[in-house]
Each structure stands twice: as C-alpha cells, then as structure tokens.
Amino acid sequence: MAALFRGSRNVLLRWTKHVDLAFVSSRSMASKTPVGFIGLGNMGTPMAKNLLKNGYPIIATDVFPESRKELQDTGAQVVDSPADVAEKADRIITMLPSSPNVIEVYTGPNGILKKVKKGTLLIDSSTIDPAVSREMALAAEKMGAVFMDAPVSGGVGAASLAKLTFMVGGVEEEYQAAQELLTCMGANVVYCGQVGTGQAAKICNNMLLAIGMIGTAETMNLGIRLGLDPKLLAKILNMSSGRCWSSDTYNPVPGVMEGVPSANNYQGGFGTTLMAKDLGLAQNTATNTKTPIPLGSLAHQIFRVMCSRGYANKDFSSVFQFLREEEVAGW
Amino acid sequence: MAALFRGSRNVLLRWTKHVDLAFVSSRSMASKTPVGFIGLGNMGTPMAKNLLKNGYPIIATDVFPESRKELQDTGAQVVDSPADVAEKADRIITMLPSSPNVIEVYTGPNGILKKVKKGTLLIDSSTIDPAVSREMALAAEKMGAVFMDAPVSGGVGAASLAKLTFMVGGVEEEYQAAQELLTCMGANVVYCGQVGTGQAAKICNNMLLAIGMIGTAETMNLGIRLGLDPKLLAKILNMSSGRCWSSDTYNPVPGVMEGVPSANNYQGGFGTTLMAKDLGLAQNTATNTKTPIPLGSLAHQIFRVMCSRGYANKDFSSVFQFLREEEVAGW
Amino acid sequence: MAALFRGSRNVLLRWTKHVDLAFVSSRSMASKTPVGFIGLGNMGTPMAKNLLKNGYPIIATDVFPESRKELQDTGAQVVDSPADVAEKADRIITMLPSSPNVIEVYTGPNGILKKVKKGTLLIDSSTIDPAVSREMALAAEKMGAVFMDAPVSGGVGAASLAKLTFMVGGVEEEYQAAQELLTCMGANVVYCGQVGTGQAAKICNNMLLAIGMIGTAETMNLGIRLGLDPKLLAKILNMSSGRCWSSDTYNPVPGVMEGVPSANNYQGGFGTTLMAKDLGLAQNTATNTKTPIPLGSLAHQIFRVMCSRGYANKDFSSVFQFLREEEVAGW
Amino acid sequence: MAALFRGSRNVLLRWTKHVDLAFVSSRSMASKTPVGFIGLGNMGTPMAKNLLKNGYPIIATDVFPESRKELQDTGAQVVDSPADVAEKADRIITMLPSSPNVIEVYTGPNGILKKVKKGTLLIDSSTIDPAVSREMALAAEKMGAVFMDAPVSGGVGAASLAKLTFMVGGVEEEYQAAQELLTCMGANVVYCGQVGTGQAAKICNNMLLAIGMIGTAETMNLGIRLGLDPKLLAKILNMSSGRCWSSDTYNPVPGVMEGVPSANNYQGGFGTTLMAKDLGLAQNTATNTKTPIPLGSLAHQIFRVMCSRGYANKDFSSVFQFLREEEVAGW
C-alpha cells in the first residue's frame, strides 16, 4: 500500500533504468496452477489482475464485498476467508495495510495458517515491521509452509503497468518460485536475504529518502535566503557532493523542476502521512534493535508534526513549504 | 583552506566531469601585470605558484616568514604587509583561514584598504561567513575598489593541479576579470550572483553533504543490524530514491567501496573538524537569517560531539563508526 | 526492574516528602489469604519479602532455581510455573524485565491465564509498553480476572525499605484491593486511571527527566565554557526559570553537589542503558499513537549512542561527561 | 529588551522569593552625580525613571525624538548623541535591542568611546552575545573606562516596579559601584564573574528554560494521548524527577494552572520570537566556542519554525499547541 514512491510518472521509472541485469529475473513458467490473493485494495487489485493476464487462475478474498466483486468480474474465483484461500491454492500473495492486518490474515481464527497445505508458498507484499515478517515465517514453518516478505516500491500506476519493484526476503531456495509470480507484477525483483530483509531494504531506503528530502528543503531554503537563485543552487548541488535524489530528481522547490509534485502545489506523489508511517516503522525497528538513528528519528518527528499542521495529504516534499519563513520577522 | 572535499584522488574529480560547458570560462589574457597574493598556507602557496606558472608576476605576503621565503624562492616578490601588496598590485587574491583573519587583512592597520588603489580587483578565496564578505565588499567600495568572494572546492591536491572549483559572488561586470585569474588555479569557475553568494553556495553544499553522510551512515548501520549485506544495501539504495553522493560515491561503510576513506580506516579525506567548522558557518548564517535548519543543525551537533570523542582528524565519514553499536548490550 | 530512579540513598526519598496526603493509602487488611508472586529478581525478591513480613503467605515462582530457593528459605511456598501460582492464589503480583516476559508469563503455555480463577486480581509491576498492559487486561478479562499495571519508581534500596512508589492503572473499583498489597511494598501509591496509565505516567516522567538531564548537562557545559563557575551557575539556574530536578537535585557536573552520582564518577544511580530502555518505550508509544516528541526522541538517540561509546553502565547523568570537549581544539 | 521572562504578574516574582540573602546588595549612596542613560525603549524608559526617583540626575539620549521627549518631561536632561552623554556623565547605562546597536552606541562615530572620560563606569543591560560584551570591554579599557554587562530578567512590569534581576559580569572591584545604581532598578543583583558572564548566565538559563518547556509540552501531550488526565499528570511529574519550572510554575497545557499564558490562549508572557532570539544567541555562542548543544539547538529550530507558522507573538509555551495533533489521523 505504502510505496517507496507513488510517483509522478516521469520520475517513477528511473529506478528501472539503472537496474543491474543480475537483478532481472528469468521467468520459469513451470505451471499455471491457481494462485491465492488476499487484500484487494488500490494496490492489490491491479496486482491480481496482472497475474490473471499472465494466465494464472486466481482464488481471492478481501474484507470488502465490493473489492471481491470487482475481481470476480475479471474472472477470479472469490472465497470467504484467508483460510478458504489456503485450502484451494498453494501459492498465496497478501497485500495488506499494516502489521495487525497481516497478523490477522495469517494467524487469525479464519487465517491462512488454519488450513494451509504443506509446502505452500506465502508471499507478503505489505509494508510492515520486519519482526512481524519473521514471526509469520516461523508460524508458517510450523505448518510446513514457506513465508517470504516482498514489499513493493512504486505506486498504483506502477502496479497497473506491472512496473513495481519487489524487495524479497526469505529462504533462497524458494526465491525462484516467488520470482515467477512477482515478475508478472513488477519490472524488478531484488533478492535481499533472509526473511525480513525485504522489509528492511524498503525501510532503509525510505528513511534515507526522508532525510535527503528534508535536508534538500533546508538547504534550498537557506540558499535562497542568502541570495542564491534556486535553479542555480540546484545545479551547483547536483554537480557536487550535496547531490541526492531529492535534489536532482524530485526537487522540493517550486520552479526548479517540472513534472514533480513541487511543480503542482505538492499534489500527487507520496503523501506526508505515508512517509510518516514508514518512518514510524524505521523508528520502531531501530528502537527494537537499539540502533541510533538521530537524523532518521528527527525526520520522523518533522513529518509527524507536519501531519498535524495540515500537510498530511500533500506530497512529502512539501516540507520545503513547511520550513519556509512566510512572515516578515517582527524585529 | 577548508574545502568541499579535500579528497582521495579518485573521487575528487567527479564534479569536474559533470560540469556544464556553460560554466567553463574562456580566458581573456589581456595583460600580465602583477597580481597580489596574501595567505600562503597549504592552499595559498600552490595557488600562487600556478599564477606564476601562467606568467603572472606575484607580489605576496604572509604572517609566517617561512611561507614568504618559500614563495620568494619560486620567483615571487615578497613584501611586508597587505597594505604593501595593495600599493603594488591592482588585482589581489586572499586565501585565509577564517573570518577574523579576513577582517584583519582587509581592514586592519596594515590592511589592504589602507593603501588600495581605485579600481583594484580584490578576490577572497577564504571560506567565511557571507555577511563578512558583504562587509568587506562595502568597505572596498568606499575606497573605489571591487571585492568578490570566491571560495574553493577541492583540497591541496586539487590546488597543486589547478583543478579547484571556484564559486564566485560579486558584481557581474567584474566576473570576467576574476575568471581570467581563477582559471589559472582551477578547472571550474561558477558565477553564483551578488557578493556573498559564492560563500552561500559552498556552505549550502557542505550542509547537504553532511546531512547525506550522517543519513547514509545511520541507514547502512540500521540495514546491517536488520540482516542486510552492506554491499547489497548500498546497491539497492543507489538504484533507488535513497541515493546520494555519500551512498554512491563516498560510502562510509568499510568494505563497500574502494579508494574512499572508509576503505582506509578513515584516513585522509575531509576531516571531521573541517566539516564541523563549515557547519558552524551554516549554523551562524541560518541563525542570523532566521532560517530553520533542523537536520543541518543536528548534523552540526553530531560532528561537534565527534570532535570531542576522538574523531576530530578522521574523515567525516567516520560518523558510521561513531554511531555503530560496538558492545554487546548488557541486558 | 527498571526504575524512575534507583538511586543514591539521599536523593531517593525526595519524592516521598512532597507527596499529597490524598495519595497515601489507608490499609484495609481484610484478609491474609495467600498472594502469588512471579519474578524474583533484584526488585521482586525484596518486594515479596515485604509482603511476607506483613503476614501474607506467598506462593512464588521464577525461571531461576536460585531465586526460587532464596525466597523459599524466607518462608514462601515455591511452585513450578505461573499456571501453578494461579491455581493457588487469587491475588498475584508480577515483576518482570520486559514486555516479552510479561506476555509469556500471562499468556504462555504455562502462563497464569491457563489456570487463573475467576475474580483473581493480577497486578503487574514491570515497566512495559502500555499497549501490552492493555492486551493483558483484555486477555485476563476473558477469563474473568482483573489486570492492573503498577510500575514502580525507586530502586533496589527503596524496594528493600518498602519505600517504592507505585503508579497504578486499572478499573477504579479494584484499586483499593490493589492498594492493600502495594502499601506493604511502597510508601506511595498513585491511582492514574484506566489500564495502562500507570505505565504511561512512568514513561512520561522518565522522558521529561531524560530531557531535563541532557538539557542541564548542555547548559552547564556551555556556561562553564563561557567562563561561569559551575556552582554559581547552578545556583542562578535553580532560583530561576531554568530550574529542574536535574539541576537542583541531581546535578550532573562533578563538584556542584554531594551525594549524587556525578560526585562519585557516575557510579550507582540509574544506568544509561536503563534510561535508553525507558526512552525506547516512550519512543514506541509515541510512534504508535502518532505523537511528535522531537526532544524526547533526540534524548533517546543520545543515550543510545552513549550506550555504544562506553557509558552503558554509568549513571545517566554522565551525559555531561559525554558532551564535554576534552581535547584542545586544533584551530 | 528581551527578558528571561516578561511575565504574567503572578509568576513573575517567584525568582525573587528564592533569592539568597548573599545576593541582595547593600547600597552605598556615595554621591548623586549625574548618570547617563542611552536607550529609552519599553524597558529603558522605566529604568531611567527609577534612577530619577532615587535622586540621580539623568543625562539621556535615544534615536527616537519621542522617547527623548518623554524622559525630558520627567526631568532628565536630553542630549544629542552617546558621545554627548559621555562628555557629561561618568556613569552610563545602556539598554539596547541587539549587538549591532551596542557596537554602534559604544564604538560608532558619535559613540560613547569618542568622548568617554577616564574612569567612567559603563554598564550595558542589553541582551547580546557575550563576545561583543568582551569586545566593548576591551575598547573601553583602551580609553581608561570600565565596561560591565548586566542583562536583566523580568519584563516591562518588573522594570516599572524596580523588580528586575540583573546578572552582572565585569571586574569585581567595580561591582559595588554598579550595584549602587542597579539596585535602584531591580530587586536582585547577581555577580557572575568576568565581563560577559552576565550575558552567559542569562543565555544559559533561557536555553534550559526552552528545553524544559518543549520537553514539558511533549510529555504532557504524550501522556494525554495515553489516557492520562493532564492535571493528574502534572501533579505526578511535579512530585517526581520530571519536575521543572515549566511543569510546576508555567504549565503549557490549558486547564492545568491558572494565571499563566496557557490559561489565556497564550497571550502575554514571553513571546516565541523573543525566545527564538535568545536561543539564536545561545546557538551562536555555542558554535563559536565549539560546544555541543544538541537539545538546545533543536529547541532553537522548533521555536524558529513556530515563528514562521503563526506563533511568533504567542507566549513560547504555545509549543504545546504547535505539537498537538489536531486532525483525526486518516488511517
């Protein structure tokens, strides 16, 4: 649901262009047995449709009847609960809003693990705490099933176009089997290591992104107040050691770049609330592993304050606007 | 003296390669009249020598007799004071450690302005507070002279090889005259705007660099503790929105890249003390212009604490080492 | 286990002296039926002994045989598991290191709730996440039992002398019953509200304490560097609006006060690790409730860094030492 | 001009009550020769009037004619410039808005030092950078005069009632002479040490005050969100180690205390802009002395952001309102 970047189309695909060939998967279309899909929201529905397009029969469910209906109309078989999905499919993908939903869908009274078959491959594409991913993997293992975490980068547009990037954690032997399905929904699939490392990679990227964005906003604001032209300052930074994605690809200052949220009153893009949520995951993870993240932590606090000051639904680059001095100082 | 990056040779020149042609100056070798040079330290001496190599007679001075002697041996004429330099040259370059030195050399009892000729071009390559640059410009203007700020990026090596980058602030009409001299000492000369904007550009870049470096160190440390391989994590960040100069060109984690200070026990590079000094300038400038810089300010504090905990002379990327958990937590 | 302050004796009791009469409980010694006690560590053992002294038969358990043995020698009956305790006592106190232990002791396979009797009063004195307290309360309620959180302030010394302070959360109707037992172990019992508010009160206090301590350390250090005598500065702060507990009761600067850890090389007192743990709880709680805590969060990071730089077992006021400039700055 | 606290009347005097007798000066009314007074703003005018009331003839000046007129009407002799004041008085008090004004009034073309008599006592009550105080002291010394810094605590009300507190820095031999005048304008006079330490004491106090206030606001907000009643939480903090002036005397949460700005929509009190100014002084001082102040620095940034988000003229305790979540979080 949350995404590295749910982005303005023209910058969205930059990741793709830089990707190593080593990461591009070769599809091994062994068999087209049914695939389970749980969580039919804005992201899950187009993802499931892409599996259908690639010839995989889908057994799906969701808490909302309308969502179930929409997918049924596209040819999927709809059942009542995660347990029912587990009874009919031995490869299941989940795409849910947050940790508690994942826990419920896997270990709840009608959860997947109630009826999961031995050897089933479970792929969770939700963005959650890696510790929960590891818990789910242990619970699955007890039932003889295999759990992998595979959070995505890219928003609704990328989901529709099968251009998502998946960061995958789990036992390496099962990676190829996961890749077979994930490449139907995404342009890049990156293997990150043991269970939870997919989440870890996503959390890490988004934390550094948040720091770079606030840092860019502060720097541009300071430079402007010191008399520098914003476009010239961006140019100087981008050819120097201050360069980062937020300065050269997604500049937060209106007028510096086109086709980014700052050029459109911070509409679209990746909402401040979503960034605050991902930073909350980074914060919890860091706290629980006793890792100091002074700037990450302060970035979290800044986006959290912004959420309560009217910036919740603006793109996270609106931090430039938040920090900017707007009044004439009184003395 | 302080530099954007006084660096390991192999990364030092990356800026150069990306520079717009628009920024590369065309030299107009009107005349080779004497040029004054004040401040013959590690940076000033090789800079003055490069002017000599380009055929400019040099009238120089410094507070240290040995420094004067060294330049005299290369063919420069040495005089006793800045005032004496001003009497004999109508183009003068200054390269000094900090604001108080600049104030003394320009406005002190034996300062340049005591004997400066009308129309003299004064170029200050020190890294100082832009407010001081503006003060000096005003003082110079009163005497009928022109002052420009032109701080450098690149360290001693770049100074010797005439590969420095100059960020120049001052009246545009005089820029070409400044460029004539600066291109003898540097590979890039960037015009930034009115007096003080050269300093502003440098301060801004170094602040964003500091934020990006600490952010990268935190992120890499968190990822490693979450089970990610550091090289793989760097690769993922660098093809994604977390990418920045500190992650892709100067990674602070030993073993991720070669030819950077982290590969050499944080020897060489850009010292923590120097970064702390530049962040002090950013901090003062932001305070005086009432500009909020939450991350820049915290970055300043972190490097300041590092200076008192034994990291003063290590490269600033040693913040990775500073943040890393080294002990087994006791409980 | 962790405590507001496990302190040097002479400052420990200051809380006591200020306490409202309204908070001092009147004991109602209805009956001396057996009381269960689970968790016989440094804190739990003297607490259980104080109940014994007050004439309550104790049914106890712990994971460590030696701890069980010690209490048995004092006259307690020792059993094998929390479930066994629940079978024999309808008032049970738990004193455990952290959230996972509490979850295990209450809801694990041999946990209290496996055999708890209807109407049993469960009092948890561990310092944990209030969300876990609420979960335990719900689980207890399903079994017809009542759960209250009652974390303590005061260390091992206060536990031995029955001078602890308890902050209690839970249904008000049961508060008197809890008070009957808690007053045997503490000097103050404060009712805070619904389940979890005892934890909340403790977390809040310790967060503000941490901020005040770092703030005092920064301020004293700055003042000293500006030429102020530390004792005089403390005196000025303490008669003015900068006053706080860390400045007037527990000053972190050696030589300013006697009988505090700073007067004893930061030995004793409340360890940096324990403060970092409590700030981790504050951080998680704030993240989960989407509450911005910029200073609390930075305080957490600072103590976390200190833990990895050799300050883990020193008193948390050693932050003064951590921040202090020790080297002669080079330029 | 800026003050430790320009406060609601009923809390303003708490400092007074706690003051050591040691600090209360004994007046030595040697002689009532004329006293110079420069800077007749909101603070300076009532201060000068109190000197008049005590029988001292006043020679005054100010840049604004109306201010001069007002004092003239009360019986003071008004002259044209600081230099003119220096010609006629050998004890001079200055009360100016900020460092540049002080520099101008002392060392400008019509400044005090142009015509100061040997042995003149110069007392500056402005709140400025201690480094500037030291500079002025040196400049005065060259002319055979003595300079002391004596910034005040207490606002316009305290100035009118002669209830200010003065923190005095300068040579000890002259302290008694300064005290003679200062006790006519204030209730407390505290000797802090060498020149600049008066400023240092004030800056230190206000920095710790700022940290304590934001900390209290964060803590109260977190506690409320965790279900605690604000009054109860304040009571618990105030009898425990979280206690500070901001929690027990000036609580920022509406409804907790009466007679403080939080009870009056944050009107009156000590404005956020003034606090941001004082924190700017703390920041500059810390930067220039290479002293790490992580929390002080973040506090500065927070009040700076508040200034640009509409809180400039509210009391600084409005940080509680700034941090508070006001919207229903969307997910």
mmCIF file of N, CA and C in Angstrom, chain B residues 29-110:
data_model
loop_
_atom_site.group_PDB
_atom_site.id
_atom_site.type_symbol
_atom_site.label_atom_id
_atom_site.label_comp_id
_atom_site.label_asym_id
_atom_site.label_seq_id
_atom_site.Cartn_x
_atom_site.Cartn_y
_atom_site.Cartn_z
ATOM 1 N N MET B 29 43.392 36.812 -21.969
ATOM 2 C CA MET B 29 44.712 37.161 -21.447
ATOM 3 C C MET B 29 45.102 38.575 -21.843
ATOM 4 N N ALA B 30 44.349 39.520 -21.293
ATOM 5 C CA ALA B 30 44.586 40.915 -21.656
ATOM 6 C C ALA B 30 46.018 41.333 -21.368
ATOM 7 N N SER B 31 46.418 41.182 -20.130
ATOM 8 C CA SER B 31 47.728 41.702 -19.755
ATOM 9 C C SER B 31 48.278 40.913 -18.599
ATOM 10 N N LYS B 32 49.561 40.858 -18.458
ATOM 11 C CA LYS B 32 50.174 40.146 -17.357
ATOM 12 C C LYS B 32 50.825 41.097 -16.366
ATOM 13 N N THR B 33 50.018 42.014 -15.866
ATOM 14 C CA THR B 33 50.507 42.912 -14.814
ATOM 15 C C THR B 33 50.562 42.142 -13.504
ATOM 16 N N PRO B 34 51.307 42.635 -12.491
ATOM 17 C CA PRO B 34 51.479 41.894 -11.242
ATOM 18 C C PRO B 34 50.145 41.616 -10.538
ATOM 19 N N VAL B 35 50.112 40.453 -9.895
ATOM 20 C CA VAL B 35 48.946 40.059 -9.105
ATOM 21 C C VAL B 35 49.400 39.905 -7.656
ATOM 22 N N GLY B 36 48.611 40.454 -6.720
ATOM 23 C CA GLY B 36 48.933 40.310 -5.302
ATOM 24 C C GLY B 36 48.375 38.997 -4.760
ATOM 25 N N PHE B 37 49.098 38.416 -3.795
ATOM 26 C CA PHE B 37 48.588 37.182 -3.181
ATOM 27 C C PHE B 37 48.883 37.205 -1.690
ATOM 28 N N ILE B 38 47.839 37.114 -0.874
ATOM 29 C CA ILE B 38 48.007 37.192 0.577
ATOM 30 C C ILE B 38 47.436 35.936 1.231
ATOM 31 N N GLY B 39 48.262 35.226 1.976
ATOM 32 C CA GLY B 39 47.842 33.974 2.626
ATOM 33 C C GLY B 39 48.492 32.797 1.949
ATOM 34 N N LEU B 40 49.711 32.439 2.432
ATOM 35 C CA LEU B 40 50.498 31.423 1.733
ATOM 36 C C LEU B 40 50.533 30.124 2.525
ATOM 37 N N GLY B 41 49.370 29.593 2.864
ATOM 38 C CA GLY B 41 49.276 28.331 3.589
ATOM 39 C C GLY B 41 49.296 27.143 2.627
ATOM 40 N N ASN B 42 48.791 26.020 3.114
ATOM 41 C CA ASN B 42 48.769 24.796 2.302
ATOM 42 C C ASN B 42 48.036 24.971 0.990
ATOM 43 N N MET B 43 47.035 25.811 1.000
ATOM 44 C CA MET B 43 46.249 26.044 -0.210
ATOM 45 C C MET B 43 46.808 27.229 -0.991
ATOM 46 N N GLY B 44 47.106 28.310 -0.290
ATOM 47 C CA GLY B 44 47.525 29.543 -0.950
ATOM 48 C C GLY B 44 48.818 29.385 -1.736
ATOM 49 N N THR B 45 49.783 28.691 -1.173
ATOM 50 C CA THR B 45 51.071 28.558 -1.841
ATOM 51 C C THR B 45 50.945 27.902 -3.227
ATOM 52 N N PRO B 46 50.354 26.711 -3.326
ATOM 53 C CA PRO B 46 50.225 26.130 -4.680
ATOM 54 C C PRO B 46 49.367 26.984 -5.617
ATOM 55 N N MET B 47 48.393 27.688 -5.073
ATOM 56 C CA MET B 47 47.567 28.558 -5.922
ATOM 57 C C MET B 47 48.418 29.688 -6.501
ATOM 58 N N ALA B 48 49.233 30.307 -5.631
ATOM 59 C CA ALA B 48 50.095 31.402 -6.102
ATOM 60 C C ALA B 48 51.097 30.888 -7.145
ATOM 61 N N LYS B 49 51.603 29.680 -6.885
ATOM 62 C CA LYS B 49 52.558 29.101 -7.842
ATOM 63 C C LYS B 49 51.926 28.901 -9.212
ATOM 64 N N ASN B 50 50.676 28.511 -9.221
ATOM 65 C CA ASN B 50 50.009 28.315 -10.509
ATOM 66 C C ASN B 50 49.825 29.634 -11.262
ATOM 67 N N LEU B 51 49.637 30.708 -10.527
ATOM 68 C CA LEU B 51 49.572 32.013 -11.201
ATOM 69 C C LEU B 51 50.937 32.356 -11.806
ATOM 70 N N LEU B 52 51.986 32.079 -11.024
ATOM 71 C CA LEU B 52 53.351 32.310 -11.534
ATOM 72 C C LEU B 52 53.585 31.510 -12.828
ATOM 73 N N LYS B 53 53.214 30.235 -12.779
ATOM 74 C CA LYS B 53 53.371 29.363 -13.958
ATOM 75 C C LYS B 53 52.680 29.929 -15.182
ATOM 76 N N ASN B 54 51.559 30.607 -14.937
ATOM 77 C CA ASN B 54 50.811 31.178 -16.049
ATOM 78 C C ASN B 54 51.346 32.556 -16.463
ATOM 79 N N GLY B 55 52.501 32.912 -15.888
ATOM 80 C CA GLY B 55 53.168 34.124 -16.353
ATOM 81 C C GLY B 55 52.806 35.405 -15.619
ATOM 82 N N TYR B 56 52.061 35.268 -14.522
ATOM 83 C CA TYR B 56 51.720 36.475 -13.775
ATOM 84 C C TYR B 56 52.790 36.777 -12.724
ATOM 85 N N PRO B 57 53.397 37.966 -12.742
ATOM 86 C CA PRO B 57 54.289 38.350 -11.652
ATOM 87 C C PRO B 57 53.473 38.405 -10.359
ATOM 88 N N ILE B 58 54.059 37.906 -9.264
ATOM 89 C CA ILE B 58 53.314 37.851 -7.998
ATOM 90 C C ILE B 58 53.970 38.743 -6.939
ATOM 91 N N ILE B 59 53.145 39.547 -6.266
ATOM 92 C CA ILE B 59 53.567 40.322 -5.090
ATOM 93 C C ILE B 59 52.872 39.684 -3.899
ATOM 94 N N ALA B 60 53.641 39.041 -3.009
ATOM 95 C CA ALA B 60 52.972 38.239 -1.978
ATOM 96 C C ALA B 60 53.359 38.628 -0.558
ATOM 97 N N THR B 61 52.494 38.198 0.393
ATOM 98 C CA THR B 61 52.875 38.316 1.801
ATOM 99 C C THR B 61 52.126 37.281 2.630
ATOM 100 N N ASP B 62 52.627 37.069 3.842
ATOM 101 C CA ASP B 62 52.027 36.117 4.783
ATOM 102 C C ASP B 62 52.573 36.459 6.162
ATOM 103 N N VAL B 63 51.868 36.028 7.220
ATOM 104 C CA VAL B 63 52.385 36.310 8.561
ATOM 105 C C VAL B 63 53.613 35.461 8.889
ATOM 106 N N PHE B 64 53.742 34.306 8.247
ATOM 107 C CA PHE B 64 54.879 33.434 8.559
ATOM 108 C C PHE B 64 56.042 33.661 7.601
ATOM 109 N N PRO B 65 57.216 33.984 8.119
ATOM 110 C CA PRO B 65 58.397 34.224 7.278
ATOM 111 C C PRO B 65 58.739 33.028 6.385
ATOM 112 N N GLU B 66 58.607 31.795 6.922
ATOM 113 C CA GLU B 66 58.961 30.624 6.104
ATOM 114 C C GLU B 66 58.087 30.528 4.850
ATOM 115 N N SER B 67 56.809 30.869 5.033
ATOM 116 C CA SER B 67 55.908 30.803 3.884
ATOM 117 C C SER B 67 56.299 31.847 2.844
ATOM 118 N N ARG B 68 56.658 33.018 3.342
ATOM 119 C CA ARG B 68 57.105 34.070 2.415
ATOM 120 C C ARG B 68 58.346 33.609 1.666
ATOM 121 N N LYS B 69 59.282 33.026 2.432
ATOM 122 C CA LYS B 69 60.554 32.560 1.850
ATOM 123 C C LYS B 69 60.287 31.548 0.722
ATOM 124 N N GLU B 70 59.396 30.572 1.013
ATOM 125 C CA GLU B 70 59.144 29.530 0.014
ATOM 126 C C GLU B 70 58.675 30.136 -1.299
ATOM 127 N N LEU B 71 57.787 31.119 -1.223
ATOM 128 C CA LEU B 71 57.266 31.684 -2.469
ATOM 129 C C LEU B 71 58.305 32.581 -3.147
ATOM 130 N N GLN B 72 59.069 33.248 -2.328
ATOM 131 C CA GLN B 72 60.124 34.102 -2.879
ATOM 132 C C GLN B 72 61.082 33.263 -3.735
ATOM 133 N N ASP B 73 61.397 32.063 -3.216
ATOM 134 C CA ASP B 73 62.300 31.169 -3.928
ATOM 135 C C ASP B 73 61.749 30.751 -5.290
ATOM 136 N N THR B 74 60.463 30.823 -5.449
ATOM 137 C CA THR B 74 59.856 30.449 -6.729
ATOM 138 C C THR B 74 59.775 31.638 -7.673
ATOM 139 N N GLY B 75 60.192 32.785 -7.201
ATOM 140 C CA GLY B 75 60.214 33.928 -8.122
ATOM 141 C C GLY B 75 59.251 35.051 -7.797
ATOM 142 N N ALA B 76 58.509 34.884 -6.708
ATOM 143 C CA ALA B 76 57.583 35.960 -6.349
ATOM 144 C C ALA B 76 58.319 37.077 -5.611
ATOM 145 N N GLN B 77 57.774 38.277 -5.706
ATOM 146 C CA GLN B 77 58.305 39.379 -4.899
ATOM 147 C C GLN B 77 57.575 39.386 -3.565
ATOM 148 N N VAL B 78 58.312 39.449 -2.471
ATOM 149 C CA VAL B 78 57.665 39.406 -1.172
ATOM 150 C C VAL B 78 57.729 40.765 -0.487
ATOM 151 N N VAL B 79 56.610 41.169 0.094
ATOM 152 C CA VAL B 79 56.564 42.441 0.816
ATOM 153 C C VAL B 79 56.078 42.210 2.240
ATOM 154 N N ASP B 80 56.053 43.280 3.046
ATOM 155 C CA ASP B 80 55.833 43.112 4.483
ATOM 156 C C ASP B 80 54.383 42.996 4.927
ATOM 157 N N SER B 81 53.484 43.634 4.212
ATOM 158 C CA SER B 81 52.117 43.686 4.730
ATOM 159 C C SER B 81 51.106 43.737 3.596
ATOM 160 N N PRO B 82 49.862 43.435 3.921
ATOM 161 C CA PRO B 82 48.793 43.565 2.924
ATOM 162 C C PRO B 82 48.754 44.966 2.315
ATOM 163 N N ALA B 83 49.005 45.972 3.147
ATOM 164 C CA ALA B 83 48.997 47.344 2.623
ATOM 165 C C ALA B 83 50.060 47.501 1.534
ATOM 166 N N ASP B 84 51.234 46.900 1.777
ATOM 167 C CA ASP B 84 52.306 46.974 0.785
ATOM 168 C C ASP B 84 51.919 46.280 -0.520
ATOM 169 N N VAL B 85 51.216 45.136 -0.373
ATOM 170 C CA VAL B 85 50.747 44.443 -1.588
ATOM 171 C C VAL B 85 49.825 45.374 -2.370
ATOM 172 N N ALA B 86 48.914 46.031 -1.630
ATOM 173 C CA ALA B 86 47.922 46.889 -2.287
ATOM 174 C C ALA B 86 48.550 48.065 -3.024
ATOM 175 N N GLU B 87 49.719 48.456 -2.548
ATOM 176 C CA GLU B 87 50.408 49.568 -3.188
ATOM 177 C C GLU B 87 50.951 49.166 -4.553
ATOM 178 N N LYS B 88 51.276 47.877 -4.705
ATOM 179 C CA LYS B 88 51.996 47.445 -5.903
ATOM 180 C C LYS B 88 51.179 46.642 -6.891
ATOM 181 N N ALA B 89 49.946 46.199 -6.486
ATOM 182 C CA ALA B 89 49.166 45.355 -7.403
ATOM 183 C C ALA B 89 47.725 45.841 -7.445
ATOM 184 N N ASP B 90 47.114 45.771 -8.617
ATOM 185 C CA ASP B 90 45.704 46.179 -8.671
ATOM 186 C C ASP B 90 44.753 44.994 -8.876
ATOM 187 N N ARG B 91 45.328 43.800 -8.742
ATOM 188 C CA ARG B 91 44.496 42.597 -8.630
ATOM 189 C C ARG B 91 45.088 41.783 -7.487
ATOM 190 N N ILE B 92 44.277 41.491 -6.460
ATOM 191 C CA ILE B 92 44.808 40.825 -5.272
ATOM 192 C C ILE B 92 43.915 39.639 -4.885
ATOM 193 N N ILE B 93 44.577 38.532 -4.613
ATOM 194 C CA ILE B 93 43.839 37.345 -4.153
ATOM 195 C C ILE B 93 44.211 37.072 -2.703
ATOM 196 N N THR B 94 43.189 36.749 -1.869
ATOM 197 C CA THR B 94 43.446 36.401 -0.462
ATOM 198 C C THR B 94 42.936 34.990 -0.189
ATOM 199 N N MET B 95 43.700 34.257 0.626
ATOM 200 C CA MET B 95 43.339 32.865 0.947
ATOM 201 C C MET B 95 43.681 32.642 2.413
ATOM 202 N N LEU B 96 42.665 32.828 3.297
ATOM 203 C CA LEU B 96 42.936 32.889 4.737
ATOM 204 C C LEU B 96 42.062 31.913 5.516
ATOM 205 N N PRO B 97 42.460 31.574 6.761
ATOM 206 C CA PRO B 97 41.752 30.517 7.493
ATOM 207 C C PRO B 97 40.316 30.834 7.897
ATOM 208 N N SER B 98 40.060 32.063 8.346
ATOM 209 C CA SER B 98 38.702 32.295 8.850
ATOM 210 C C SER B 98 38.357 33.775 8.877
ATOM 211 N N SER B 99 37.136 34.086 9.231
ATOM 212 C CA SER B 99 36.621 35.452 9.172
ATOM 213 C C SER B 99 37.515 36.499 9.846
ATOM 214 N N PRO B 100 37.967 36.283 11.083
ATOM 215 C CA PRO B 100 38.775 37.328 11.723
ATOM 216 C C PRO B 100 40.042 37.652 10.925
ATOM 217 N N ASN B 101 40.664 36.624 10.324
ATOM 218 C CA ASN B 101 41.848 36.883 9.512
ATOM 219 C C ASN B 101 41.512 37.757 8.318
ATOM 220 N N VAL B 102 40.387 37.487 7.704
ATOM 221 C CA VAL B 102 39.980 38.263 6.527
ATOM 222 C C VAL B 102 39.752 39.723 6.940
ATOM 223 N N ILE B 103 39.056 39.918 8.061
ATOM 224 C CA ILE B 103 38.789 41.283 8.527
ATOM 225 C C ILE B 103 40.100 42.023 8.771
ATOM 226 N N GLU B 104 41.046 41.349 9.416
ATOM 227 C CA GLU B 104 42.343 41.960 9.711
ATOM 228 C C GLU B 104 43.100 42.320 8.419
ATOM 229 N N VAL B 105 43.160 41.376 7.501
ATOM 230 C CA VAL B 105 43.938 41.585 6.270
ATOM 231 C C VAL B 105 43.334 42.700 5.409
ATOM 232 N N TYR B 106 42.024 42.833 5.431
ATOM 233 C CA TYR B 106 41.415 43.893 4.620
ATOM 234 C C TYR B 106 41.354 45.224 5.360
ATOM 235 N N THR B 107 40.875 45.187 6.626
ATOM 236 C CA THR B 107 40.580 46.462 7.292
ATOM 237 C C THR B 107 41.500 46.791 8.460
ATOM 238 N N GLY B 108 42.481 45.928 8.733
ATOM 239 C CA GLY B 108 43.397 46.163 9.845
ATOM 240 C C GLY B 108 44.323 47.349 9.586
ATOM 241 N N PRO B 109 45.148 47.701 10.595
ATOM 242 C CA PRO B 109 46.023 48.883 10.484
ATOM 243 C C PRO B 109 47.014 48.815 9.322
ATOM 244 N N ASN B 110 47.442 47.593 8.967
ATOM 245 C CA ASN B 110 48.294 47.460 7.782
ATOM 246 C C ASN B 110 47.555 46.725 6.678
#
